[in-house]
Amino acid sequence: MTSLETIVSLAKRKGFVFPGSDIYGGLAGTWDYGPLGVLLKENIKREWWKSMRKPHIFPLDSAIISSAKVWQSSGHTDHFTDPLVECKKCKRRFRTDHIEDTKCPECGGALGESRQFNMMFKTHAGAIEDESAVAYLRPETAQGIFINFKNVVDAFHPKLAFGIAQIGKAFRNEITPRNFVFRSREFEQMELEYFCDPKDADQYFGEIRAMRMQWFLNLGIKKENLRFRDYAGDELAHYSKATTDIEYRFGLSQDGFSELEGVANRTDFDLKNHFPEYHWTGDDFIKSDAGFVPNVIEPSVGVDRAFLAFMIDAYDEDELAGDKRVVLRLHPRLAPITVAVFPLVSNKEHITEKAKEVFDVLSREFMVRWDDIGNIGKRYRRQDEIGTPWCVTIDYQTLEDGTVTVRDRDTAKQERVAISEVAALFREKLI
Ligand SMILES: [Zn+2]
């Protein structure tokens, strides 16, 4: 099992993720994604959007700063809270459910009474900092979808069932952010809200649950590291009829498994909150006592949590010709860099020129990195460590017959391929 420390260290060293506000001592629960982290995250999001490419799924990008009324209606103002205790001596606060003692774990001081602490980031929109200007950074992207439900219906007149999908940042003032990007204060969510006739809700719940598990498997996560965990009745949120977590073996809990994605049947709770007088009548959502309120099935996954799962799952150490290497076996569609291009030697003009040609051709379609430093073996290792599936070397033979060496990350096998066929080869492997 790969330890979290190994991943955190690799992430920083190779430019995937850096601690937030690092040069000023850091800001707990925030992380800055570096060049490779951005690329990996973009690829994860693209794969998610691809899985949402269906005629009855509508994309949305709602505002992060939102009216206090949204969160009053949704119940977050009153209920999105954590129970906290404060140390009377050092004033540090701890989650009541994380404290096993009656003493402060930091200084040993006495702890006060447990009280509720709202986890939303509050701010003021505009110049005046009074109650009327209070706004919140959204603690989840889902509500942005619910409040736009009628807008989408009126613009597109979809028939049930249909979905609205969104990727975006969300913010929670976690008291104990921890485990790297697993639980942070600023994170990104990928959420689908799938609206249906209440009588079909169980069926869609089952289908979406299976579809989401398959998404992770298709992108290479090992089957033995994933599992479903259905919530018992007393674990369910008051508005939910059924919830399943897709858990991944992050290695952060007693049995190793923690939540990666949640799939919930949220019933008609959210639409009723925001549109108390509206019903689905005929093919429309209108002010009416007749009809029904659509139910919603929600698969919700954190981009950052998926990022961490893909990193942990891909990390491997093996031996090549007696040489130890670190290799990230990321799915080629997720790898930050798809192809690395190496001129065998950097002081031979014709080789460099030819390599630049290959670089330009491949760059039209793929994320390509140039490396002309050190011997080829070292360059391979550098690419293995960041998960680059293929390396292309331009050498003396290239000048003679127009072929290059293509080396595979996982097998370390090399083959000669004509320059004119290289792009097609990768294109085929990426399908
Ligand atoms: Zn204390």
Short mmCIF file of C-alpha atoms and ligand atoms in Angstrom, two decimals:
data_model
loop_
_atom_site.label_atom_id
_atom_site.label_comp_id
_atom_site.label_asym_id
_atom_site.label_seq_id
_atom_site.Cartn_x
_atom_site.Cartn_y
_atom_site.Cartn_z
CA MET A 1 0.00 0.00 0.00
CA THR A 2 1.37 3.35 -1.05
CA SER A 3 1.56 5.74 1.86
CA LEU A 4 0.06 9.21 1.65
CA GLU A 5 3.49 10.68 2.47
CA THR A 6 4.95 9.06 -0.65
CA ILE A 7 2.28 10.69 -2.81
CA VAL A 8 2.53 14.10 -1.09
CA SER A 9 6.28 14.07 -1.57
CA LEU A 10 6.11 13.03 -5.23
CA ALA A 11 3.34 15.59 -5.85
CA LYS A 12 5.47 18.43 -4.55
CA ARG A 13 8.79 17.28 -6.03
CA LYS A 14 7.44 16.77 -9.53
CA GLY A 15 5.08 19.76 -9.63
CA PHE A 16 1.63 18.23 -9.17
CA VAL A 17 0.50 19.90 -5.92
CA PHE A 18 2.06 22.47 -3.60
CA PRO A 19 0.85 23.58 -0.15
CA GLY A 20 -1.32 26.74 -0.39
CA SER A 21 0.31 30.08 0.57
CA ASP A 22 3.51 28.06 0.98
CA ILE A 23 6.14 30.84 1.18
CA TYR A 24 4.12 32.55 3.93
CA GLY A 25 3.99 29.51 6.14
CA GLY A 26 0.99 27.92 4.45
CA LEU A 27 -2.77 28.14 4.98
CA ALA A 28 -4.19 24.90 6.34
CA GLY A 29 -6.63 23.11 4.10
CA THR A 30 -5.59 24.86 0.87
CA TRP A 31 -3.48 23.47 -1.97
CA ASP A 32 -2.05 24.94 -5.16
CA TYR A 33 -2.07 22.68 -8.19
CA GLY A 34 1.17 22.87 -10.13
CA PRO A 35 1.64 22.35 -13.88
CA LEU A 36 1.24 18.56 -13.87
CA GLY A 37 -1.57 18.69 -11.31
CA VAL A 38 -3.52 21.05 -13.54
CA LEU A 39 -3.12 18.73 -16.51
CA LEU A 40 -4.15 15.62 -14.57
CA LYS A 41 -7.14 17.43 -13.08
CA GLU A 42 -8.19 18.74 -16.50
CA ASN A 43 -8.03 15.21 -17.88
CA ILE A 44 -10.16 13.85 -15.02
CA LYS A 45 -12.75 16.56 -15.64
CA ARG A 46 -12.73 15.96 -19.38
CA GLU A 47 -13.37 12.24 -18.83
CA TRP A 48 -16.24 13.10 -16.50
CA TRP A 49 -17.79 15.49 -19.03
CA LYS A 50 -17.40 12.82 -21.71
CA SER A 51 -19.43 10.44 -19.55
CA MET A 52 -22.12 13.14 -19.32
CA ARG A 53 -22.32 13.65 -23.08
CA LYS A 54 -25.91 12.57 -23.52
CA PRO A 55 -28.78 14.33 -25.27
CA HIS A 56 -30.75 14.65 -22.02
CA ILE A 57 -27.93 15.96 -19.82
CA PHE A 58 -27.42 19.72 -19.69
CA PRO A 59 -24.18 21.36 -18.55
CA LEU A 60 -24.25 24.29 -16.14
CA ASP A 61 -21.74 26.65 -14.53
CA SER A 62 -23.42 28.53 -11.69
CA ALA A 63 -21.89 31.32 -9.59
CA ILE A 64 -19.69 30.55 -6.61
CA ILE A 65 -20.79 33.64 -4.65
CA SER A 66 -24.44 33.19 -3.88
CA SER A 67 -27.32 34.88 -2.11
CA ALA A 68 -27.85 34.07 1.55
CA LYS A 69 -31.44 33.17 0.60
CA VAL A 70 -30.23 30.14 -1.40
CA TRP A 71 -28.68 28.68 1.73
CA GLN A 72 -31.59 29.57 3.98
CA SER A 73 -33.96 27.70 1.66
CA SER A 74 -31.63 24.74 1.23
CA GLY A 75 -31.27 24.36 5.00
CA HIS A 76 -27.51 25.03 5.05
CA THR A 77 -27.76 28.15 7.22
CA ASP A 78 -29.35 26.15 10.02
CA HIS A 79 -28.03 22.65 9.49
CA PHE A 80 -24.66 22.75 7.73
CA THR A 81 -22.83 22.65 11.01
CA ASP A 82 -20.23 20.68 12.90
CA PRO A 83 -20.34 20.22 16.66
CA LEU A 84 -17.26 21.87 18.16
CA VAL A 85 -15.63 22.16 21.54
CA GLU A 86 -13.24 24.94 22.47
CA CYS A 87 -10.24 24.58 24.76
CA LYS A 88 -10.60 27.06 27.63
CA LYS A 89 -6.83 27.49 27.85
CA CYS A 90 -5.44 27.70 24.28
CA LYS A 91 -8.79 28.53 22.59
CA ARG A 92 -8.24 25.91 19.88
CA ARG A 93 -11.43 24.32 18.56
CA PHE A 94 -11.95 20.63 17.85
CA ARG A 95 -14.74 18.60 16.34
CA THR A 96 -16.65 17.06 19.21
CA ASP A 97 -16.83 13.73 17.39
CA HIS A 98 -13.04 13.68 16.95
CA ILE A 99 -12.33 14.17 20.64
CA GLU A 100 -12.10 11.11 22.84
CA ASP A 101 -10.98 12.89 25.98
CA THR A 102 -12.30 15.71 28.15
CA LYS A 103 -8.92 17.40 27.82
CA CYS A 104 -7.44 19.45 24.96
CA PRO A 105 -5.27 17.20 22.77
CA GLU A 106 -2.90 20.12 22.16
CA CYS A 107 -2.29 21.63 25.58
CA GLY A 108 -4.18 19.44 28.03
CA GLY A 109 -6.48 22.31 29.05
CA ALA A 110 -10.12 21.81 29.97
CA LEU A 111 -12.67 21.75 27.13
CA GLY A 112 -15.89 23.80 27.10
CA GLU A 113 -19.38 22.76 26.07
CA SER A 114 -19.98 21.40 22.57
CA ARG A 115 -21.68 23.88 20.23
CA GLN A 116 -22.67 24.03 16.56
CA PHE A 117 -20.36 25.84 14.13
CA ASN A 118 -21.51 26.68 10.59
CA MET A 119 -19.07 25.51 7.94
CA MET A 120 -19.98 28.00 5.21
CA PHE A 121 -17.58 30.81 4.23
CA LYS A 122 -19.47 34.04 4.76
CA THR A 123 -18.65 37.22 2.90
CA HIS A 124 -20.24 40.53 1.91
CA ALA A 125 -21.13 41.41 -1.67
CA GLY A 126 -20.73 45.11 -2.38
CA ALA A 127 -19.45 48.05 -0.38
CA ILE A 128 -21.61 47.82 2.72
CA GLU A 129 -20.88 45.15 5.27
CA ASP A 130 -24.33 44.80 6.79
CA GLU A 131 -26.70 41.85 7.03
CA SER A 132 -28.41 42.68 3.73
CA ALA A 133 -25.08 42.25 1.89
CA VAL A 134 -24.26 38.83 3.32
CA ALA A 135 -23.36 36.28 0.67
CA TYR A 136 -21.74 32.86 0.83
CA LEU A 137 -19.14 30.96 -1.07
CA ARG A 138 -21.14 27.88 -2.03
CA PRO A 139 -20.44 24.83 0.15
CA GLU A 140 -21.62 22.53 -2.67
CA THR A 141 -22.33 22.94 -6.37
CA ALA A 142 -25.66 21.06 -6.21
CA GLN A 143 -27.77 24.01 -5.05
CA GLY A 144 -26.66 26.02 -8.09
CA ILE A 145 -28.28 23.29 -10.17
CA PHE A 146 -31.51 23.20 -8.18
CA ILE A 147 -32.06 26.96 -8.30
CA ASN A 148 -31.61 26.84 -12.09
CA PHE A 149 -33.98 23.91 -12.57
CA LYS A 150 -36.83 26.05 -13.86
CA ASN A 151 -34.53 28.14 -16.06
CA VAL A 152 -33.32 24.99 -17.82
CA VAL A 153 -36.85 23.60 -18.14
CA ASP A 154 -38.14 26.86 -19.62
CA ALA A 155 -35.24 27.17 -22.06
CA PHE A 156 -35.11 23.55 -23.29
CA HIS A 157 -38.46 21.93 -22.41
CA PRO A 158 -36.86 18.57 -21.67
CA LYS A 159 -38.99 15.55 -20.85
CA LEU A 160 -38.34 13.62 -17.66
CA ALA A 161 -35.93 12.03 -16.97
CA PHE A 162 -33.10 14.49 -17.60
CA GLY A 163 -29.99 15.70 -15.83
CA ILE A 164 -28.08 18.91 -15.15
CA ALA A 165 -24.35 18.49 -14.66
CA GLN A 166 -21.78 20.83 -13.22
CA ILE A 167 -18.12 20.97 -12.27
CA GLY A 168 -17.01 23.74 -9.98
CA LYS A 169 -15.32 24.88 -6.81
CA ALA A 170 -16.95 24.63 -3.41
CA PHE A 171 -15.79 25.83 -0.02
CA ARG A 172 -16.16 24.45 3.48
CA ASN A 173 -14.59 25.82 6.59
CA GLU A 174 -13.39 22.44 7.81
CA ILE A 175 -12.08 22.63 11.34
CA THR A 176 -9.68 19.79 10.81
CA PRO A 177 -8.70 19.71 7.14
CA ARG A 178 -6.41 16.74 6.65
CA ASN A 179 -4.98 13.99 4.54
CA PHE A 180 -3.64 16.19 1.76
CA VAL A 181 -6.31 16.99 -0.85
CA PHE A 182 -8.69 14.39 0.61
CA ARG A 183 -10.31 16.96 2.88
CA SER A 184 -9.53 20.59 2.16
CA ARG A 185 -11.33 23.91 2.60
CA GLU A 186 -11.44 24.71 -1.10
CA PHE A 187 -12.20 21.87 -3.46
CA GLU A 188 -13.82 21.06 -6.76
CA GLN A 189 -16.93 18.96 -7.27
CA MET A 190 -18.35 17.07 -10.23
CA GLU A 191 -22.07 16.68 -9.71
CA LEU A 192 -24.97 15.42 -11.75
CA GLU A 193 -28.54 16.00 -10.61
CA TYR A 194 -30.77 13.58 -12.47
CA PHE A 195 -34.46 14.50 -12.29
CA CYS A 196 -37.11 11.85 -12.75
CA ASP A 197 -40.65 10.76 -12.04
CA PRO A 198 -40.68 9.53 -8.41
CA LYS A 199 -41.86 6.09 -9.55
CA ASP A 200 -38.65 5.66 -11.60
CA ALA A 201 -36.26 6.90 -8.91
CA ASP A 202 -35.15 3.47 -7.64
CA GLN A 203 -34.36 2.28 -11.14
CA TYR A 204 -32.24 5.36 -12.00
CA PHE A 205 -30.51 5.17 -8.63
CA GLY A 206 -29.34 1.64 -9.48
CA GLU A 207 -28.27 2.55 -13.01
CA ILE A 208 -26.34 5.67 -12.01
CA ARG A 209 -24.64 3.87 -9.14
CA ALA A 210 -23.38 1.20 -11.54
CA MET A 211 -22.41 3.75 -14.20
CA ARG A 212 -20.25 5.72 -11.77
CA MET A 213 -18.41 2.64 -10.52
CA GLN A 214 -17.72 1.65 -14.13
CA TRP A 215 -16.25 5.11 -14.82
CA PHE A 216 -13.49 4.53 -12.26
CA LEU A 217 -12.85 1.00 -13.51
CA ASN A 218 -12.64 2.17 -17.13
CA LEU A 219 -10.00 4.71 -16.12
CA GLY A 220 -7.85 1.99 -14.65
CA ILE A 221 -8.56 1.99 -10.91
CA LYS A 222 -7.99 -1.53 -9.61
CA LYS A 223 -11.19 -3.37 -8.84
CA GLU A 224 -9.96 -4.61 -5.47
CA ASN A 225 -9.44 -1.00 -4.34
CA LEU A 226 -13.06 0.00 -4.95
CA ARG A 227 -16.28 -1.02 -3.25
CA PHE A 228 -19.85 0.09 -2.70
CA ARG A 229 -21.06 0.90 0.78
CA ASP A 230 -24.79 1.31 1.19
CA TYR A 231 -25.91 3.57 4.03
CA ALA A 232 -27.93 2.00 6.80
CA GLY A 233 -31.28 3.65 7.57
CA ASP A 234 -29.96 5.63 10.54
CA GLU A 235 -27.01 7.01 8.53
CA LEU A 236 -29.17 8.59 5.84
CA ALA A 237 -29.60 12.36 5.66
CA HIS A 238 -33.18 13.26 6.57
CA TYR A 239 -34.01 14.09 2.94
CA SER A 240 -32.43 10.99 1.41
CA LYS A 241 -34.19 7.73 0.63
CA ALA A 242 -31.04 5.84 -0.29
CA THR A 243 -27.33 6.64 -0.41
CA THR A 244 -24.37 4.58 -1.53
CA ASP A 245 -20.75 5.57 -1.27
CA ILE A 246 -18.24 4.39 -3.80
CA GLU A 247 -15.27 3.86 -1.53
CA TYR A 248 -11.62 3.74 -2.49
CA ARG A 249 -8.80 2.16 -0.52
CA PHE A 250 -7.05 5.46 0.33
CA GLY A 251 -5.39 3.82 3.34
CA LEU A 252 -6.60 6.59 5.64
CA SER A 253 -9.05 4.66 7.81
CA GLN A 254 -9.03 1.50 9.90
CA ASP A 255 -10.00 -0.85 7.06
CA GLY A 256 -8.37 1.39 4.45
CA PHE A 257 -11.56 2.42 2.63
CA SER A 258 -13.01 5.96 2.58
CA GLU A 259 -15.61 7.79 0.54
CA LEU A 260 -14.61 8.64 -3.02
CA GLU A 261 -18.05 9.43 -4.44
CA GLY A 262 -21.56 9.56 -3.02
CA VAL A 263 -24.66 8.53 -4.94
CA ALA A 264 -27.85 9.69 -3.26
CA ASN A 265 -31.56 9.60 -3.90
CA ARG A 266 -32.41 13.09 -2.60
CA THR A 267 -36.13 12.65 -3.30
CA ASP A 268 -38.04 15.91 -3.92
CA PHE A 269 -36.40 17.71 -1.00
CA ASP A 270 -34.36 20.30 -2.93
CA LEU A 271 -36.93 21.29 -5.53
CA LYS A 272 -39.56 21.64 -2.79
CA ASN A 273 -37.22 23.93 -0.84
CA HIS A 274 -36.65 26.29 -3.75
CA PHE A 275 -39.98 25.98 -5.59
CA PRO A 276 -42.53 25.27 -2.83
CA GLU A 277 -45.59 25.93 -5.03
CA TYR A 278 -44.42 24.23 -8.22
CA HIS A 279 -45.31 20.85 -9.64
CA TRP A 280 -44.47 18.88 -12.75
CA THR A 281 -47.69 18.94 -14.70
CA GLY A 282 -47.93 17.52 -18.19
CA ASP A 283 -44.48 18.35 -19.57
CA ASP A 284 -43.95 21.52 -17.61
CA PHE A 285 -42.86 22.74 -14.18
CA ILE A 286 -45.50 25.27 -13.11
CA LYS A 287 -47.27 26.83 -10.13
CA SER A 288 -49.93 24.24 -9.55
CA ASP A 289 -51.34 21.89 -6.93
CA ALA A 290 -51.64 19.08 -9.47
CA GLY A 291 -48.84 16.78 -10.66
CA PHE A 292 -45.75 15.77 -8.73
CA VAL A 293 -42.35 17.13 -7.73
CA PRO A 294 -39.55 15.36 -9.62
CA ASN A 295 -37.18 13.26 -7.56
CA VAL A 296 -33.45 13.61 -7.99
CA ILE A 297 -30.60 11.14 -8.09
CA GLU A 298 -27.23 12.72 -7.37
CA PRO A 299 -23.80 11.25 -8.02
CA SER A 300 -21.29 13.65 -6.45
CA VAL A 301 -17.53 13.28 -6.55
CA GLY A 302 -14.67 15.58 -5.57
CA VAL A 303 -12.17 16.22 -8.37
CA ASP A 304 -9.41 16.43 -5.78
CA ARG A 305 -10.42 13.17 -4.15
CA ALA A 306 -10.55 11.45 -7.53
CA PHE A 307 -7.14 12.99 -8.29
CA LEU A 308 -5.75 11.46 -5.09
CA ALA A 309 -7.29 8.06 -5.81
CA PHE A 310 -5.83 8.00 -9.33
CA MET A 311 -2.39 9.00 -7.99
CA ILE A 312 -2.36 6.38 -5.22
CA ASP A 313 -3.65 3.67 -7.52
CA ALA A 314 -1.13 4.46 -10.25
CA TYR A 315 1.94 4.64 -8.03
CA ASP A 316 4.29 1.72 -8.42
CA GLU A 317 7.92 0.86 -7.84
CA ASP A 318 9.55 -1.84 -9.90
CA GLU A 319 12.87 -2.92 -11.32
CA LEU A 320 14.04 -2.51 -14.91
CA ALA A 321 17.30 -4.20 -15.89
CA GLY A 322 18.43 -4.17 -12.27
CA ASP A 323 17.46 -0.51 -11.91
CA LYS A 324 14.82 0.54 -9.40
CA ARG A 325 12.26 2.96 -10.79
CA VAL A 326 9.17 4.82 -9.66
CA VAL A 327 6.40 4.63 -12.21
CA LEU A 328 2.95 6.23 -12.24
CA ARG A 329 0.78 3.83 -14.20
CA LEU A 330 -1.90 6.42 -14.96
CA HIS A 331 -4.41 5.64 -17.66
CA PRO A 332 -3.03 7.22 -20.88
CA ARG A 333 -6.10 9.48 -21.11
CA LEU A 334 -5.36 10.83 -17.63
CA ALA A 335 -1.58 11.16 -17.82
CA PRO A 336 -0.58 14.85 -17.63
CA ILE A 337 1.91 14.41 -20.47
CA THR A 338 0.92 12.01 -23.25
CA VAL A 339 4.21 11.89 -25.15
CA ALA A 340 7.77 12.98 -24.42
CA VAL A 341 10.04 13.76 -27.35
CA PHE A 342 13.80 13.22 -27.03
CA PRO A 343 16.49 14.14 -29.51
CA LEU A 344 19.10 11.40 -28.87
CA VAL A 345 21.85 14.00 -28.75
CA SER A 346 21.34 17.72 -28.36
CA ASN A 347 24.47 18.90 -30.16
CA LYS A 348 23.60 17.49 -33.59
CA GLU A 349 21.66 20.08 -35.52
CA HIS A 350 19.87 17.67 -37.86
CA ILE A 351 18.63 15.48 -35.04
CA THR A 352 17.37 18.46 -33.03
CA GLU A 353 15.66 19.85 -36.10
CA LYS A 354 13.94 16.56 -36.88
CA ALA A 355 12.90 16.19 -33.23
CA LYS A 356 11.33 19.66 -33.29
CA GLU A 357 9.34 18.64 -36.35
CA VAL A 358 8.03 15.57 -34.52
CA PHE A 359 7.31 17.69 -31.44
CA ASP A 360 5.25 20.16 -33.49
CA VAL A 361 3.28 17.46 -35.27
CA LEU A 362 2.40 15.65 -32.04
CA SER A 363 1.63 18.90 -30.17
CA ARG A 364 -1.31 19.53 -32.46
CA GLU A 365 -3.11 16.62 -30.85
CA PHE A 366 -1.38 15.70 -27.60
CA MET A 367 0.23 17.20 -24.53
CA VAL A 368 3.91 16.78 -25.39
CA ARG A 369 7.05 17.45 -23.37
CA TRP A 370 10.52 18.11 -24.74
CA ASP A 371 13.54 16.71 -22.90
CA ASP A 372 17.12 16.86 -24.18
CA ILE A 373 18.94 16.70 -20.85
CA GLY A 374 20.98 13.69 -19.69
CA ASN A 375 21.14 10.19 -21.11
CA ILE A 376 18.07 8.50 -22.54
CA GLY A 377 17.73 6.15 -19.54
CA LYS A 378 17.46 9.10 -17.16
CA ARG A 379 14.94 10.80 -19.40
CA TYR A 380 12.82 7.63 -19.39
CA ARG A 381 12.90 7.55 -15.58
CA ARG A 382 11.77 11.17 -15.35
CA GLN A 383 8.78 10.46 -17.59
CA ASP A 384 7.95 7.18 -15.79
CA GLU A 385 7.76 9.07 -12.52
CA ILE A 386 5.13 11.49 -13.84
CA GLY A 387 3.18 8.83 -15.72
CA THR A 388 3.98 9.70 -19.35
CA PRO A 389 2.82 6.63 -21.31
CA TRP A 390 5.09 7.05 -24.35
CA CYS A 391 8.51 8.45 -25.17
CA VAL A 392 9.66 9.11 -28.72
CA THR A 393 13.39 9.25 -29.48
CA ILE A 394 14.81 10.78 -32.62
CA ASP A 395 18.23 9.32 -33.46
CA TYR A 396 20.70 8.81 -36.32
CA GLN A 397 18.52 6.15 -37.91
CA THR A 398 15.65 8.68 -38.05
CA LEU A 399 17.71 10.78 -40.46
CA GLU A 400 18.19 7.75 -42.69
CA ASP A 401 14.79 6.05 -42.76
CA GLY A 402 12.30 8.45 -41.12
CA THR A 403 11.52 6.15 -38.18
CA VAL A 404 11.65 6.92 -34.47
CA THR A 405 11.84 4.78 -31.33
CA VAL A 406 8.60 4.61 -29.39
CA ARG A 407 9.04 3.36 -25.86
CA ASP A 408 6.15 2.15 -23.70
CA ARG A 409 6.05 3.18 -20.02
CA ASP A 410 4.56 -0.02 -18.62
CA THR A 411 6.43 -2.67 -20.61
CA ALA A 412 9.57 -0.60 -21.33
CA LYS A 413 9.42 -2.19 -24.80
CA GLN A 414 10.69 -0.18 -27.74
CA GLU A 415 9.61 -0.28 -31.36
CA ARG A 416 10.56 1.58 -34.52
CA VAL A 417 7.66 3.52 -36.01
CA ALA A 418 7.55 5.76 -39.09
CA ILE A 419 7.14 9.42 -38.17
CA SER A 420 4.11 9.58 -40.45
CA GLU A 421 2.40 6.89 -38.34
CA VAL A 422 3.29 7.99 -34.83
CA ALA A 423 0.30 10.28 -34.24
CA ALA A 424 -2.12 7.61 -35.48
CA LEU A 425 -0.54 5.05 -33.16
CA PHE A 426 -1.16 7.19 -30.05
CA ARG A 427 -4.60 8.26 -31.24
CA GLU A 428 -5.61 4.61 -31.47
CA LYS A 429 -4.25 3.79 -28.01
CA LEU A 430 -6.13 6.71 -26.45
CA ILE A 431 -9.56 5.53 -27.57
ZN ZN B 1 -5.68 23.69 24.54
#
